[in-house]
mmCIF file of C-alpha atoms in Angstrom:
data_model
loop_
_atom_site.group_PDB
_atom_site.id
_atom_site.type_symbol
_atom_site.label_atom_id
_atom_site.label_comp_id
_atom_site.label_asym_id
_atom_site.label_seq_id
_atom_site.Cartn_x
_atom_site.Cartn_y
_atom_site.Cartn_z
ATOM 1 C CA UNK P 1 82.771 106.012 77.867
ATOM 2 C CA UNK P 2 83.029 102.339 79.089
ATOM 3 C CA UNK P 3 86.090 101.700 76.892
ATOM 4 C CA UNK P 4 87.693 104.868 78.069
ATOM 5 C CA UNK P 5 87.137 103.792 81.722
ATOM 6 C CA UNK P 6 88.459 100.315 81.018
ATOM 7 C CA UNK P 7 91.428 101.650 79.409
ATOM 8 C CA UNK P 8 92.231 104.002 82.362
ATOM 9 C CA UNK P 9 91.899 101.127 84.769
ATOM 10 C CA UNK P 10 94.058 98.952 82.607
ATOM 11 C CA UNK P 11 96.602 101.507 82.492
ATOM 12 C CA UNK P 12 96.568 102.144 86.228
ATOM 13 C CA UNK P 13 96.821 98.324 86.878
ATOM 14 C CA UNK P 14 99.884 98.170 84.555
ATOM 15 C CA UNK P 15 101.509 101.027 86.312
ATOM 16 C CA UNK P 16 100.884 99.500 89.657
ATOM 17 C CA UNK P 17 101.981 95.968 88.991
ATOM 18 C CA UNK P 18 104.693 97.016 86.544
ATOM 19 C CA UNK P 19 108.421 96.925 87.452
ATOM 20 C CA UNK P 20 110.643 99.758 88.309
ATOM 21 C CA UNK P 21 114.386 100.018 88.105
ATOM 22 C CA UNK P 22 116.477 98.815 91.141
ATOM 23 C CA UNK P 23 118.101 101.655 93.209
ATOM 24 C CA UNK P 24 121.766 101.878 93.383
ATOM 25 C CA UNK P 25 123.529 99.762 95.900
ATOM 26 C CA UNK P 26 124.389 102.763 98.006
ATOM 27 C CA UNK P 27 120.740 103.583 98.545
ATOM 28 C CA UNK P 28 119.889 100.051 99.517
ATOM 29 C CA UNK P 29 122.946 100.398 102.203
ATOM 30 C CA UNK P 30 121.772 104.035 103.327
ATOM 31 C CA UNK P 31 118.266 102.982 103.880
ATOM 32 C CA UNK P 32 119.371 100.110 105.957
ATOM 33 C CA UNK P 33 121.520 102.363 108.133
ATOM 34 C CA UNK P 34 118.707 104.658 108.293
ATOM 35 C CA UNK P 35 116.444 101.952 109.738
ATOM 36 C CA UNK P 36 119.042 100.970 112.313
ATOM 37 C CA UNK P 37 119.354 104.511 113.298
ATOM 38 C CA UNK P 38 115.533 104.533 114.463
ATOM 39 C CA UNK P 39 115.743 101.017 115.967
ATOM 40 C CA UNK P 40 118.929 100.845 118.048
ATOM 41 C CA UNK P 41 118.694 104.085 120.086
ATOM 42 C CA UNK P 42 116.264 103.642 122.898
ATOM 43 C CA UNK P 43 114.697 107.110 122.478
ATOM 44 C CA UNK P 44 114.211 106.797 118.714
ATOM 45 C CA UNK P 45 112.917 103.264 119.234
ATOM 46 C CA UNK P 46 110.063 104.417 121.685
ATOM 47 C CA UNK P 47 108.667 106.456 118.659
ATOM 48 C CA UNK P 48 109.375 104.246 115.910
ATOM 49 C CA UNK P 49 108.069 101.041 117.594
ATOM 50 C CA UNK P 50 104.532 102.305 116.980
ATOM 51 C CA UNK P 51 105.026 101.207 113.355
ATOM 52 C CA UNK P 52 105.877 97.689 114.636
ATOM 53 C CA UNK P 53 102.839 97.679 116.779
ATOM 54 C CA UNK P 54 100.683 98.554 113.871
ATOM 55 C CA UNK P 55 102.237 95.488 111.940
ATOM 56 C CA UNK P 56 101.941 93.216 115.124
ATOM 57 C CA UNK P 57 98.239 94.073 115.865
ATOM 58 C CA UNK P 58 97.461 94.213 112.116
ATOM 59 C CA UNK P 59 98.904 90.460 112.104
ATOM 60 C CA UNK P 60 96.622 89.390 114.916
ATOM 61 C CA UNK P 61 93.602 91.040 113.068
ATOM 62 C CA UNK P 62 94.434 89.624 109.654
ATOM 63 C CA UNK P 63 94.837 86.002 110.938
ATOM 64 C CA UNK P 64 91.682 86.277 113.088
ATOM 65 C CA UNK P 65 89.748 86.946 109.892
ATOM 66 C CA UNK P 66 91.527 84.301 107.806
ATOM 67 C CA UNK P 67 90.831 81.704 110.299
ATOM 68 C CA UNK P 68 87.125 82.498 110.426
ATOM 69 C CA UNK P 69 87.026 84.487 113.801
ATOM 70 C CA UNK P 70 85.079 87.779 114.057
ATOM 71 C CA UNK P 71 87.315 90.794 114.469
ATOM 72 C CA UNK P 72 85.673 93.186 116.820
ATOM 73 C CA UNK P 73 88.499 95.934 117.149
ATOM 74 C CA UNK P 74 92.057 97.086 117.465
ATOM 75 C CA UNK P 75 93.482 99.415 120.014
ATOM 76 C CA UNK P 76 96.981 101.107 119.688
ATOM 77 C CA UNK P 77 98.201 102.766 122.789
ATOM 78 C CA UNK P 78 100.932 105.579 123.282
ATOM 79 C CA UNK P 79 103.271 103.336 125.090
ATOM 80 C CA UNK P 80 103.337 101.249 122.016
ATOM 81 C CA UNK P 81 101.371 98.421 123.256
ATOM 82 C CA UNK P 82 98.252 97.291 121.527
ATOM 83 C CA UNK P 83 95.277 95.070 121.977
ATOM 84 C CA UNK P 84 93.391 93.145 119.144
ATOM 85 C CA UNK P 85 89.904 91.636 120.142
ATOM 86 C CA UNK P 86 88.290 88.825 118.130
ATOM 87 C CA UNK P 87 85.279 86.571 118.949
ATOM 88 C CA UNK P 88 85.241 82.790 118.137
ATOM 89 C CA UNK P 89 86.320 79.546 119.675
ATOM 90 C CA UNK P 90 88.470 80.428 122.850
ATOM 91 C CA UNK P 91 90.611 77.501 121.811
ATOM 92 C CA UNK P 92 91.700 75.499 118.681
ATOM 93 C CA UNK P 93 93.764 76.343 115.545
ATOM 94 C CA UNK P 94 92.281 79.491 114.884
ATOM 95 C CA UNK P 95 92.965 81.011 118.342
ATOM 96 C CA UNK P 96 96.467 79.535 118.237
ATOM 97 C CA UNK P 97 97.346 81.114 114.869
ATOM 98 C CA UNK P 98 95.723 84.381 115.793
ATOM 99 C CA UNK P 99 97.852 84.645 118.861
ATOM 100 C CA UNK P 100 100.982 83.514 117.107
ATOM 101 C CA UNK P 101 100.691 86.088 114.405
ATOM 102 C CA UNK P 102 101.637 89.084 116.292
ATOM 103 C CA UNK P 103 105.396 88.897 116.855
ATOM 104 C CA UNK P 104 105.905 87.086 113.511
ATOM 105 C CA UNK P 105 103.900 89.626 111.531
ATOM 106 C CA UNK P 106 106.373 92.384 111.090
ATOM 107 C CA UNK P 107 109.279 90.257 109.989
ATOM 108 C CA UNK P 108 107.054 88.300 107.655
ATOM 109 C CA UNK P 109 105.678 91.495 106.119
ATOM 110 C CA UNK P 110 109.282 92.538 105.654
ATOM 111 C CA UNK P 111 110.061 89.388 103.905
ATOM 112 C CA UNK P 112 107.177 89.737 101.744
ATOM 113 C CA UNK P 113 108.133 93.296 101.026
ATOM 114 C CA UNK P 114 111.650 92.252 100.218
ATOM 115 C CA UNK P 115 110.417 89.587 97.652
ATOM 116 C CA UNK P 116 108.534 92.313 95.977
ATOM 117 C CA UNK P 117 111.297 94.641 95.877
ATOM 118 C CA UNK P 118 113.599 91.757 94.520
ATOM 119 C CA UNK P 119 111.361 91.695 91.469
ATOM 120 C CA UNK P 120 111.334 95.542 91.125
ATOM 121 C CA UNK P 121 107.590 96.118 92.102
ATOM 122 C CA UNK P 122 108.116 99.214 94.143
ATOM 123 C CA UNK P 123 104.834 100.798 93.245
ATOM 124 C CA UNK P 124 102.971 97.696 94.092
ATOM 125 C CA UNK P 125 104.432 97.316 97.534
ATOM 126 C CA UNK P 126 103.577 101.006 98.323
ATOM 127 C CA UNK P 127 99.910 100.525 97.290
ATOM 128 C CA UNK P 128 99.524 97.272 99.110
ATOM 129 C CA UNK P 129 100.867 98.709 102.299
ATOM 130 C CA UNK P 130 98.371 101.653 101.817
ATOM 131 C CA UNK P 131 95.446 99.302 101.205
ATOM 132 C CA UNK P 132 96.435 97.210 104.388
ATOM 133 C CA UNK P 133 96.518 100.473 106.462
ATOM 134 C CA UNK P 134 93.214 101.765 105.244
ATOM 135 C CA UNK P 135 91.590 98.237 105.972
ATOM 136 C CA UNK P 136 93.043 98.354 109.583
ATOM 137 C CA UNK P 137 91.804 101.953 110.037
ATOM 138 C CA UNK P 138 88.170 100.704 109.868
ATOM 139 C CA UNK P 139 88.873 98.364 112.941
ATOM 140 C CA UNK P 140 90.591 100.890 115.049
ATOM 141 C CA UNK P 141 88.720 101.645 118.157
ATOM 142 C CA UNK P 142 90.584 104.394 119.929
ATOM 143 C CA UNK P 143 91.855 107.988 118.968
ATOM 144 C CA UNK P 144 95.485 107.504 119.426
ATOM 145 C CA UNK P 145 95.325 104.268 117.225
ATOM 146 C CA UNK P 146 93.296 106.108 114.416
ATOM 147 C CA UNK P 147 95.880 108.975 114.485
ATOM 148 C CA UNK P 148 98.762 106.634 114.168
ATOM 149 C CA UNK P 149 97.382 104.769 111.380
ATOM 150 C CA UNK P 150 96.297 107.764 109.492
ATOM 151 C CA UNK P 151 99.702 109.294 109.792
ATOM 152 C CA UNK P 152 101.336 106.121 108.449
ATOM 153 C CA UNK P 153 98.716 105.792 105.613
ATOM 154 C CA UNK P 154 99.032 109.383 104.663
ATOM 155 C CA UNK P 155 102.831 109.022 104.345
ATOM 156 C CA UNK P 156 102.505 106.115 102.091
ATOM 157 C CA UNK P 157 99.806 108.000 99.985
ATOM 158 C CA UNK P 158 101.968 111.128 99.784
ATOM 159 C CA UNK P 159 105.012 109.181 98.652
ATOM 160 C CA UNK P 160 103.046 107.065 96.179
ATOM 161 C CA UNK P 161 101.453 110.176 94.531
ATOM 162 C CA UNK P 162 103.769 113.019 94.903
ATOM 163 C CA UNK P 163 107.280 111.665 94.995
ATOM 164 C CA UNK P 164 109.650 110.776 92.090
ATOM 165 C CA UNK P 165 110.702 107.181 91.332
ATOM 166 C CA UNK P 166 113.966 107.486 93.323
ATOM 167 C CA UNK P 167 112.399 108.862 96.358
ATOM 168 C CA UNK P 168 109.703 106.181 96.122
ATOM 169 C CA UNK P 169 112.457 103.366 95.885
ATOM 170 C CA UNK P 170 114.345 104.874 98.920
ATOM 171 C CA UNK P 171 111.199 104.976 100.929
ATOM 172 C CA UNK P 172 110.083 101.503 100.026
ATOM 173 C CA UNK P 173 113.557 100.067 100.969
ATOM 174 C CA UNK P 174 113.653 101.954 104.152
ATOM 175 C CA UNK P 175 110.285 100.564 105.102
ATOM 176 C CA UNK P 176 111.099 96.910 104.388
ATOM 177 C CA UNK P 177 114.496 97.289 106.089
ATOM 178 C CA UNK P 178 112.572 98.932 109.088
ATOM 179 C CA UNK P 179 110.197 95.708 109.291
ATOM 180 C CA UNK P 180 113.076 93.257 108.958
ATOM 181 C CA UNK P 181 115.298 94.779 111.524
ATOM 182 C CA UNK P 182 112.708 96.137 113.808
ATOM 183 C CA UNK P 183 110.951 92.852 113.737
ATOM 184 C CA UNK P 184 113.827 91.250 115.558
ATOM 185 C CA UNK P 185 114.029 93.566 118.602
ATOM 186 C CA UNK P 186 110.508 92.866 120.219
ATOM 187 C CA UNK P 187 111.027 89.177 120.760
ATOM 188 C CA UNK P 188 114.354 90.056 122.675
ATOM 189 C CA UNK P 189 112.263 92.558 124.685
ATOM 190 C CA UNK P 190 109.749 90.187 125.544
ATOM 191 C CA UNK P 191 112.434 87.723 126.623
ATOM 192 C CA UNK P 192 114.028 90.371 128.900
ATOM 193 C CA UNK P 193 110.679 91.197 130.506
ATOM 194 C CA UNK P 194 109.789 87.410 131.137
ATOM 195 C CA UNK P 195 113.285 87.166 132.814
ATOM 196 C CA UNK P 196 112.310 89.760 135.131
ATOM 197 C CA UNK P 197 109.061 88.117 135.937
ATOM 198 C CA UNK P 198 106.876 90.533 133.786
ATOM 199 C CA UNK P 199 104.650 90.082 130.783
ATOM 200 C CA UNK P 200 102.762 87.268 132.302
ATOM 201 C CA UNK P 201 99.912 87.636 129.774
ATOM 202 C CA UNK P 202 102.211 88.043 126.650
ATOM 203 C CA UNK P 203 101.409 86.254 123.405
ATOM 204 C CA UNK P 204 103.955 83.524 124.369
ATOM 205 C CA UNK P 205 102.177 82.893 127.697
ATOM 206 C CA UNK P 206 98.714 82.968 126.037
ATOM 207 C CA UNK P 207 100.155 80.485 123.550
ATOM 208 C CA UNK P 208 101.451 78.214 126.224
ATOM 209 C CA UNK P 209 98.086 78.071 127.943
ATOM 210 C CA UNK P 210 96.399 77.241 124.571
ATOM 211 C CA UNK P 211 98.977 74.549 123.427
ATOM 212 C CA UNK P 212 100.687 73.330 126.635
ATOM 213 C CA UNK P 213 103.860 74.105 124.979
ATOM 214 C CA UNK P 214 106.269 76.085 127.191
ATOM 215 C CA UNK P 215 106.458 79.865 126.539
ATOM 216 C CA UNK P 216 110.177 79.478 125.916
ATOM 217 C CA UNK P 217 109.497 77.413 122.941
ATOM 218 C CA UNK P 218 107.110 79.927 121.501
ATOM 219 C CA UNK P 219 109.753 82.695 122.170
ATOM 220 C CA UNK P 220 112.205 80.508 120.119
ATOM 221 C CA UNK P 221 109.733 80.507 117.313
ATOM 222 C CA UNK P 222 109.465 84.325 117.313
ATOM 223 C CA UNK P 223 113.064 84.582 117.338
ATOM 224 C CA UNK P 224 113.626 81.961 114.550
ATOM 225 C CA UNK P 225 110.934 83.696 112.196
ATOM 226 C CA UNK P 226 112.479 87.236 112.688
ATOM 227 C CA UNK P 227 115.956 86.163 112.236
ATOM 228 C CA UNK P 228 115.469 83.890 109.320
ATOM 229 C CA UNK P 229 113.204 86.673 107.684
ATOM 230 C CA UNK P 230 116.168 89.186 108.250
ATOM 231 C CA UNK P 231 118.655 86.831 106.622
ATOM 232 C CA UNK P 232 116.423 85.927 103.676
ATOM 233 C CA UNK P 233 114.935 89.267 103.220
ATOM 234 C CA UNK P 234 118.347 91.061 103.559
ATOM 235 C CA UNK P 235 119.815 88.753 100.785
ATOM 236 C CA UNK P 236 117.107 89.703 98.542
ATOM 237 C CA UNK P 237 117.476 93.496 99.214
ATOM 238 C CA UNK P 238 121.255 93.348 98.813
ATOM 239 C CA UNK P 239 120.877 91.144 95.616
ATOM 240 C CA UNK P 240 123.212 88.559 96.955
#
């Protein structure tokens, strides 16, 4: 019995961590176009931005835990805003890294996903994304947030278990393109809001109060991370 279970676990791990064939170039290009189609139009972006918010708030939460803070809850709202609450020192490196993790999380997750796809690990990417969503669900503290994360996680589970290799590959590439391309837009939106005198309590402004570094420099960091991630991740996905 034990040897059979061990063999099953070993086989499952080999399947998850193994490599899968790269999709055709046209699939990579079509998935990039599909990602742009839900990012550029304002109406589509109002809906698809919820996924970026999941990654944004998840980044705050993950870094809070990694820096030793106590994560108390995450809320996702229907206007695509979110709130992550953690306890710990109100200043210092842990708080700074936590605050800086939001806008940088989606593009960096996209970059990590592109690295996995560049090595053919499509199944591993899908399973890791599912695991992160399940872990995040435990910390969600409002109904809309729970529904959003459940729908996202359910989509990943459905594709992982029910779809064939070609559909899995197309879905994985679409998700990574979406994180890379969609991770660029929020920093520009924040810049525009601040230019109009809004977003006074944004991540950049909180970081300015924590570090005495001007908000504009933190905005520059957000732009640099998102654009560099897009360039690097895009090269991996296109196999340049």
